[in-house]
Short mmCIF file of C-alpha atoms and ligand atoms in Angstrom, two decimals:
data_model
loop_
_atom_site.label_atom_id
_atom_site.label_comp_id
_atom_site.label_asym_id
_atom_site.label_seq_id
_atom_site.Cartn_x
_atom_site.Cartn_y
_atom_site.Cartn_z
CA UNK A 296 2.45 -4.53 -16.37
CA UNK A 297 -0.17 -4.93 -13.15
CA UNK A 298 1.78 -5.78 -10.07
CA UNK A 299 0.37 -5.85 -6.27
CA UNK A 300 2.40 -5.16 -3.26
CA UNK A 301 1.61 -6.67 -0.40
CA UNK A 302 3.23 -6.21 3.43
CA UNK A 303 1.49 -5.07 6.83
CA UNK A 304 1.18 -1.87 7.87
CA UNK A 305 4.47 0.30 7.61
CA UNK A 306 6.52 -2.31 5.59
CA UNK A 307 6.87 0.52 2.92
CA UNK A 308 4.35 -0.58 0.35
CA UNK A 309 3.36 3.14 -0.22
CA UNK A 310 7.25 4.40 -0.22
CA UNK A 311 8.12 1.23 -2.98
CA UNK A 312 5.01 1.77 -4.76
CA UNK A 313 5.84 5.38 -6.15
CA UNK A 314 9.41 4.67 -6.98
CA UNK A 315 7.89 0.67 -8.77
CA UNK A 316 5.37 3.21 -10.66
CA UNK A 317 8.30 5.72 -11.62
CA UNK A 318 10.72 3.07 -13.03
CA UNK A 319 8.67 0.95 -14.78
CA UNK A 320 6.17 3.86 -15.88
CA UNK A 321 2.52 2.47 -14.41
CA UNK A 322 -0.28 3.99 -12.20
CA UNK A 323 0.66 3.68 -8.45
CA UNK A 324 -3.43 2.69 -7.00
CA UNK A 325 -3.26 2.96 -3.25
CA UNK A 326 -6.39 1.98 -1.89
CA UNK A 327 -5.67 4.25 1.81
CA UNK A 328 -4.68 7.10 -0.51
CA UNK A 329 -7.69 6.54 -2.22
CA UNK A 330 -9.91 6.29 0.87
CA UNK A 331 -8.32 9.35 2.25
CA UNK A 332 -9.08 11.60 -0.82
CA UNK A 333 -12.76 10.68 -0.58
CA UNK A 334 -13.14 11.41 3.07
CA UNK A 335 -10.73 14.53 2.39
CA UNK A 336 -13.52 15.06 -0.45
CA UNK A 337 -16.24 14.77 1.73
CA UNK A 338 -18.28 11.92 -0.30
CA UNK A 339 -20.53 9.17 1.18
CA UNK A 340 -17.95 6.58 0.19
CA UNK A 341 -15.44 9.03 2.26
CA UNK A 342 -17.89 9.20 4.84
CA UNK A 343 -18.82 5.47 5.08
CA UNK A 344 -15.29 4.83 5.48
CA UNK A 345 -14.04 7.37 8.29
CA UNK A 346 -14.87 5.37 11.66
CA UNK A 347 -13.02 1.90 10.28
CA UNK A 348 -10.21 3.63 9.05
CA UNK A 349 -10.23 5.91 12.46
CA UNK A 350 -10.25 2.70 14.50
CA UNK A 351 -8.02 0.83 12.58
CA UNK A 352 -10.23 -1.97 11.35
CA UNK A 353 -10.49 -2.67 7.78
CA UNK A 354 -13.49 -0.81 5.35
CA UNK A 355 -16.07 -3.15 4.28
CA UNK A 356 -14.70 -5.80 0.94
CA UNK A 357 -17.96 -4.20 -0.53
CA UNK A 358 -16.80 -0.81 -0.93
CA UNK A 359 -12.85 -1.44 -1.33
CA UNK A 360 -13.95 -4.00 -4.06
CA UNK A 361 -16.02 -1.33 -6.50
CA UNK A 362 -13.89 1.70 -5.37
CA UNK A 363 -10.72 -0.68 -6.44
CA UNK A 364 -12.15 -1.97 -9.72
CA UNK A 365 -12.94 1.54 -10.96
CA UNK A 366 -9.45 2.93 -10.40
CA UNK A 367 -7.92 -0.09 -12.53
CA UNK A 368 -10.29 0.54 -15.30
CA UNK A 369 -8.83 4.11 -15.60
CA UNK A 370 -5.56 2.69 -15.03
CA UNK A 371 -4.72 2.10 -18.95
CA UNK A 372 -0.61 0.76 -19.54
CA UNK A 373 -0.99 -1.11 -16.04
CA UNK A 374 -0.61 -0.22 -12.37
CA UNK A 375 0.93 -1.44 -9.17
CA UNK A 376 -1.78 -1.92 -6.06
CA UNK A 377 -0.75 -0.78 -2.78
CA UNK A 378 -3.12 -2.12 0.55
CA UNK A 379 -5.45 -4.27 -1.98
CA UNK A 380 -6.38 -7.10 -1.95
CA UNK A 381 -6.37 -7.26 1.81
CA UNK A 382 -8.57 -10.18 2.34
CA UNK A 383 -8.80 -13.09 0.68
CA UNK A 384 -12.55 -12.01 -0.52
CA UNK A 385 -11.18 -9.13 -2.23
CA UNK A 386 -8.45 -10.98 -3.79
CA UNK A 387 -10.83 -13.53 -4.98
CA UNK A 388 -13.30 -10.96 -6.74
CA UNK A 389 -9.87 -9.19 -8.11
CA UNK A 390 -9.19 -12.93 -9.71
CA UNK A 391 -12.55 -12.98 -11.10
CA UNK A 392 -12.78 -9.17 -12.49
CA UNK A 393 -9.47 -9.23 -14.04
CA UNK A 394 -10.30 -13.15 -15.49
CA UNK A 395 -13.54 -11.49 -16.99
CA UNK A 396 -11.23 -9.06 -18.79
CA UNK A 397 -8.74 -11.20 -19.97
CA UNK A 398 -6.10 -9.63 -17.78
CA UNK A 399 -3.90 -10.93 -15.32
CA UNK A 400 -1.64 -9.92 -12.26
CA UNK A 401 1.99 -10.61 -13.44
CA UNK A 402 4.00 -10.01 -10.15
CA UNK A 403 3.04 -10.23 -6.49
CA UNK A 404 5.58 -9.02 -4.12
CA UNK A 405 5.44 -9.26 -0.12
CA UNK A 406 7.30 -7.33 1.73
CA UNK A 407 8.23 -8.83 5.01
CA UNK A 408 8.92 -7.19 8.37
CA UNK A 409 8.61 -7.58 11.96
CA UNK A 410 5.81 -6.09 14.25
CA UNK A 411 8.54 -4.58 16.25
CA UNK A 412 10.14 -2.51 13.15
CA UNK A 413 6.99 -1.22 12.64
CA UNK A 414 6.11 1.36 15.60
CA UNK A 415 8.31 3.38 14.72
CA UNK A 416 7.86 3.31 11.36
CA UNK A 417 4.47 4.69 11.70
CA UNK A 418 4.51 6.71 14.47
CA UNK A 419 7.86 8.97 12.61
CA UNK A 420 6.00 8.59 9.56
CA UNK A 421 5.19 12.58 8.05
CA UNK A 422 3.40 12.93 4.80
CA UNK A 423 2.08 16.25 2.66
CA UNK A 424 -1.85 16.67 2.58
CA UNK A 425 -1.42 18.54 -0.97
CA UNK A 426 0.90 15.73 -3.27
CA UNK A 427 1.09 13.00 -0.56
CA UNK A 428 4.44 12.54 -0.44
CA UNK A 429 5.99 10.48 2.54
CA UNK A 430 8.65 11.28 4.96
CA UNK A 431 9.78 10.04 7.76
CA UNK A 432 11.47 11.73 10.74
CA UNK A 433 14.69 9.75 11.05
CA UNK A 434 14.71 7.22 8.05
CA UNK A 435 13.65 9.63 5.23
CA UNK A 436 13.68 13.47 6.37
CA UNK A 437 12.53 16.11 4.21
CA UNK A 438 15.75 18.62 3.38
CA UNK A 439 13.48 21.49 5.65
CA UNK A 440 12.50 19.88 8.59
CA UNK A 441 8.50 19.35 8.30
CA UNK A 442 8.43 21.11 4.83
CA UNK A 443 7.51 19.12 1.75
CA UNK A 444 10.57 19.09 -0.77
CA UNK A 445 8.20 19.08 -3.73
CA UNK A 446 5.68 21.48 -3.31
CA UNK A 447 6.24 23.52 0.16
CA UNK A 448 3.48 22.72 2.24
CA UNK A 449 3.81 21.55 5.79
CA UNK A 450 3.60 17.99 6.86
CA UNK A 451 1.08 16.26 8.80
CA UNK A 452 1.05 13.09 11.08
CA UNK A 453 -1.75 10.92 9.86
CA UNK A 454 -4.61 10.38 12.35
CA UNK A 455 -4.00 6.72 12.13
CA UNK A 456 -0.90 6.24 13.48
CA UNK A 457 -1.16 6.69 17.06
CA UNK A 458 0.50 3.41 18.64
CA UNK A 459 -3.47 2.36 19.60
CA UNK A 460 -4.81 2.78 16.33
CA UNK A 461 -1.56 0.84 14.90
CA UNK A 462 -2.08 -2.17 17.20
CA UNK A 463 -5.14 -2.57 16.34
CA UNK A 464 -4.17 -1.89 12.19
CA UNK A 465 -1.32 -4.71 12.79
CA UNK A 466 -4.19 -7.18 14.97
CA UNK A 467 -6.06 -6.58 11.44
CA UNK A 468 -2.92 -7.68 9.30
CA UNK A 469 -2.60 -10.88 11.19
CA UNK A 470 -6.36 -11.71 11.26
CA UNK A 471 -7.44 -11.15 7.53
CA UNK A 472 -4.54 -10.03 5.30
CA UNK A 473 -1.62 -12.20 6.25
CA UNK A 474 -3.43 -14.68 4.37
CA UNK A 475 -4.08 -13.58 1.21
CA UNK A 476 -0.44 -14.34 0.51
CA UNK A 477 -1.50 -18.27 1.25
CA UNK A 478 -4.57 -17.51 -1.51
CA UNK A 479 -2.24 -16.75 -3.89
CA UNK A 480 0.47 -19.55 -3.24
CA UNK A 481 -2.51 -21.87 -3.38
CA UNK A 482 -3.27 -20.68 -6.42
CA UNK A 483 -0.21 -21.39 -8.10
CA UNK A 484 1.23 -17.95 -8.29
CA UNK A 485 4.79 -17.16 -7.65
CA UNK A 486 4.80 -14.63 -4.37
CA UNK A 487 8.59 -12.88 -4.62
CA UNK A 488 9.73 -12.21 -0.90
CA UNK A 489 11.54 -9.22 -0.01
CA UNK A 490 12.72 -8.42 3.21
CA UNK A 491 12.15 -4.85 4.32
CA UNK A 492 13.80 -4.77 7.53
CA UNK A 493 16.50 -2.79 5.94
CA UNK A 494 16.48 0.36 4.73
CA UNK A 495 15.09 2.25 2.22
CA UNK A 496 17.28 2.54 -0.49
CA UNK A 497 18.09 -1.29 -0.06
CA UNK A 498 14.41 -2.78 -0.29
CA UNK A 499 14.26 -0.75 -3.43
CA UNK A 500 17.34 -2.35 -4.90
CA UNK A 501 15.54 -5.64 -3.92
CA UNK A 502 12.63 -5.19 -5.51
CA UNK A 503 13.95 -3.44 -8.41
CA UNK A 504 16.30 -6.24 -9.36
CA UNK A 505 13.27 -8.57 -9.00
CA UNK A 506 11.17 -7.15 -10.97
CA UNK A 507 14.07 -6.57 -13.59
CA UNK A 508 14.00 -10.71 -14.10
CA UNK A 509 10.51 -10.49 -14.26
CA UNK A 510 10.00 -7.77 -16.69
CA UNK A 511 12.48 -9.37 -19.13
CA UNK A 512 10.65 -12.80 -18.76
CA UNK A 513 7.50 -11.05 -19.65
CA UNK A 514 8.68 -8.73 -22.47
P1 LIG B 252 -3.31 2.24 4.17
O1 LIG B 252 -3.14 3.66 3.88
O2 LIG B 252 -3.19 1.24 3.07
O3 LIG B 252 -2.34 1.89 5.38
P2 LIG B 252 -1.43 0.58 5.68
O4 LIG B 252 -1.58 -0.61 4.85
O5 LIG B 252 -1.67 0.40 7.12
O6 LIG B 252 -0.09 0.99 5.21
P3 LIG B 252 0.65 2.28 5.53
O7 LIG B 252 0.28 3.32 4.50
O8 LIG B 252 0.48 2.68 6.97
O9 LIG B 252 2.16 1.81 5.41
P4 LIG B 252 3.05 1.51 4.14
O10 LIG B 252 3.34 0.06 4.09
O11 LIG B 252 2.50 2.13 2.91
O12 LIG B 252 4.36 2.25 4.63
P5 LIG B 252 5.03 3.62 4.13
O13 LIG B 252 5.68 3.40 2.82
O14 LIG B 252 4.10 4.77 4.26
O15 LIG B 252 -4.75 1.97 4.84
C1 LIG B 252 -5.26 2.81 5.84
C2 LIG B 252 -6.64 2.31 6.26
O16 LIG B 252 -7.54 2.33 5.13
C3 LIG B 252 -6.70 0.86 6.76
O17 LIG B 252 -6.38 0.75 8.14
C4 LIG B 252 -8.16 0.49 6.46
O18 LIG B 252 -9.05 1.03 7.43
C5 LIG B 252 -8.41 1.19 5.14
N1 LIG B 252 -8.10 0.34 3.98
C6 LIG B 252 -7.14 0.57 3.03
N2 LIG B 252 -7.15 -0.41 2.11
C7 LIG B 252 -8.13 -1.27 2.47
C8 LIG B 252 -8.60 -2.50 1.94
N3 LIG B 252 -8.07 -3.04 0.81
N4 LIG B 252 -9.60 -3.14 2.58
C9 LIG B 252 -10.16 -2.62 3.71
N5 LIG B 252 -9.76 -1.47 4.27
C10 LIG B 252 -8.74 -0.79 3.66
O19 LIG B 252 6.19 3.73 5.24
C11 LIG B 252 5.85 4.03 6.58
C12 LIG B 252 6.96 4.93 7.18
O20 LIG B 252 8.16 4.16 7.29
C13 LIG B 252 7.31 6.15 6.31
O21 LIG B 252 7.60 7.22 7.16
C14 LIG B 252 8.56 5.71 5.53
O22 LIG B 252 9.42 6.82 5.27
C15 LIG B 252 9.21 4.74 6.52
N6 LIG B 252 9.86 3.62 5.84
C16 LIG B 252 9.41 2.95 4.75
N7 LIG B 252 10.26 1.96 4.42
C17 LIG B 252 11.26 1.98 5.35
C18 LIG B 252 12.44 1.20 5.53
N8 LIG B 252 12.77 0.19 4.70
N9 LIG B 252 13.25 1.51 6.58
C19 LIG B 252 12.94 2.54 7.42
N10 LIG B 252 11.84 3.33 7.29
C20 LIG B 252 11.00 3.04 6.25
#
């Protein structure tokens, strides 16, 4: 099954993505997590990529695009994508890669929420530097406070969510992603809506039951 999530920053793409990949048993391919493994890494894709993602602007389509393609290659028994495709460029050479395979995308879900929700979203948001699991300092607290349940290490605000860097990551949203949601429609394919103004546990429930239909229409 190859899915894509799609929502601005801090809708809980990355938080819906892991528990999509556990239940339905495909590769969770987060483009930031991606990006920050290579920087973490210290490669010239990590490098090249640094002062966008510092500022809050998007990486060039040119790099996301190869760096994207890869990681579904590897990706055999299907995959969800979380933060790609984020303009309509990249969506377009997705179309066109996965056509040339003979695959297809066979669920898009948007997750929709405010640009008032998401401040605080972001700027509570803790997450471990060994596993990259994702907390959150009121919404989704780890059971020591700043201590990663799963492997112990301590948690670390990411460098991009200072409420500058998020304006400008939201200003980004609105400006090139917001639309790929529009390429798609126009395209014929069904977008399933989910709003994730609620909480956790209940945007899960909504996708999952979603994707339930889905999965037993596609066998
Ligand atoms: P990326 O890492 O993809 O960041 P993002 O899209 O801005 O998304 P986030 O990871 O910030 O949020 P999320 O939606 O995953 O929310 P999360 O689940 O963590 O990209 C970072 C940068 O890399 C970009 O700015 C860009 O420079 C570059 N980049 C990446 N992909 C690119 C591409 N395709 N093209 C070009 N450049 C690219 O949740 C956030 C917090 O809220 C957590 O603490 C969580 O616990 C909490 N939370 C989640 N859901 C809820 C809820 N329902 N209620 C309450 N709290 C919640």
């Amino acid at each position: 099954m190859r899915l894509i999530l799609l929502g601005p920053p801090g809708a809980g793409k990355g938080t819906q993505c892991k528990r999509i990949a556990d239940r339905y048993e495909i590769a969770h391919l987060s483009s930031g997590d991606i990006l920050r493994a290579e920087r973490a890494a210290g490669t010239e894709l990590g490098q090249k990529a640094q002062s966008y993602m510092d500022s809050g602007r998007l990486v060039p389509d040119g790099i996301i695009i190869s760096m994207m393609i890869d990681a579904m290659i590897k990706a055999v028994g299907g995959y969800v994508l979380d933060g790609f495709p984020r303009t309509v460029v990249q969506a377009d050479q997705l179309d066109k890669s996965l056509a040339e395979a003979g695959e297809e995308i066979v669920g898009i879900v948007n997750l929709r929420v405010s640009d008032d929700r998401i401040a605080g979203r972001l700027t509570g948001r803790r997450s471990c530097p060994q596993c990259g699991a994702v907390y959150h300092i009121e919404n989704l607290k780890p059971r020591v406070e700043n201590i990663c349940d799963k492997d112990g290490q301590k948690l670390v605000q990411r460098a991009d969510d200072t409420p500058e860097v998020v304006a400008n990551r939201l200003k980004a949203y609105h400006e090139q992603t917001a639309a790929v949601v529009g390429y798609y429609e126009g395209r014929g394919k069904a977008v399933i809506d989910v709003d994730a103004a609620g909480g956790i546990e209940k945007v899960t429930a909504s996708i999952f039951s979603k994707l339930d239909v889905l999965c037993s229409q596609v066998g």
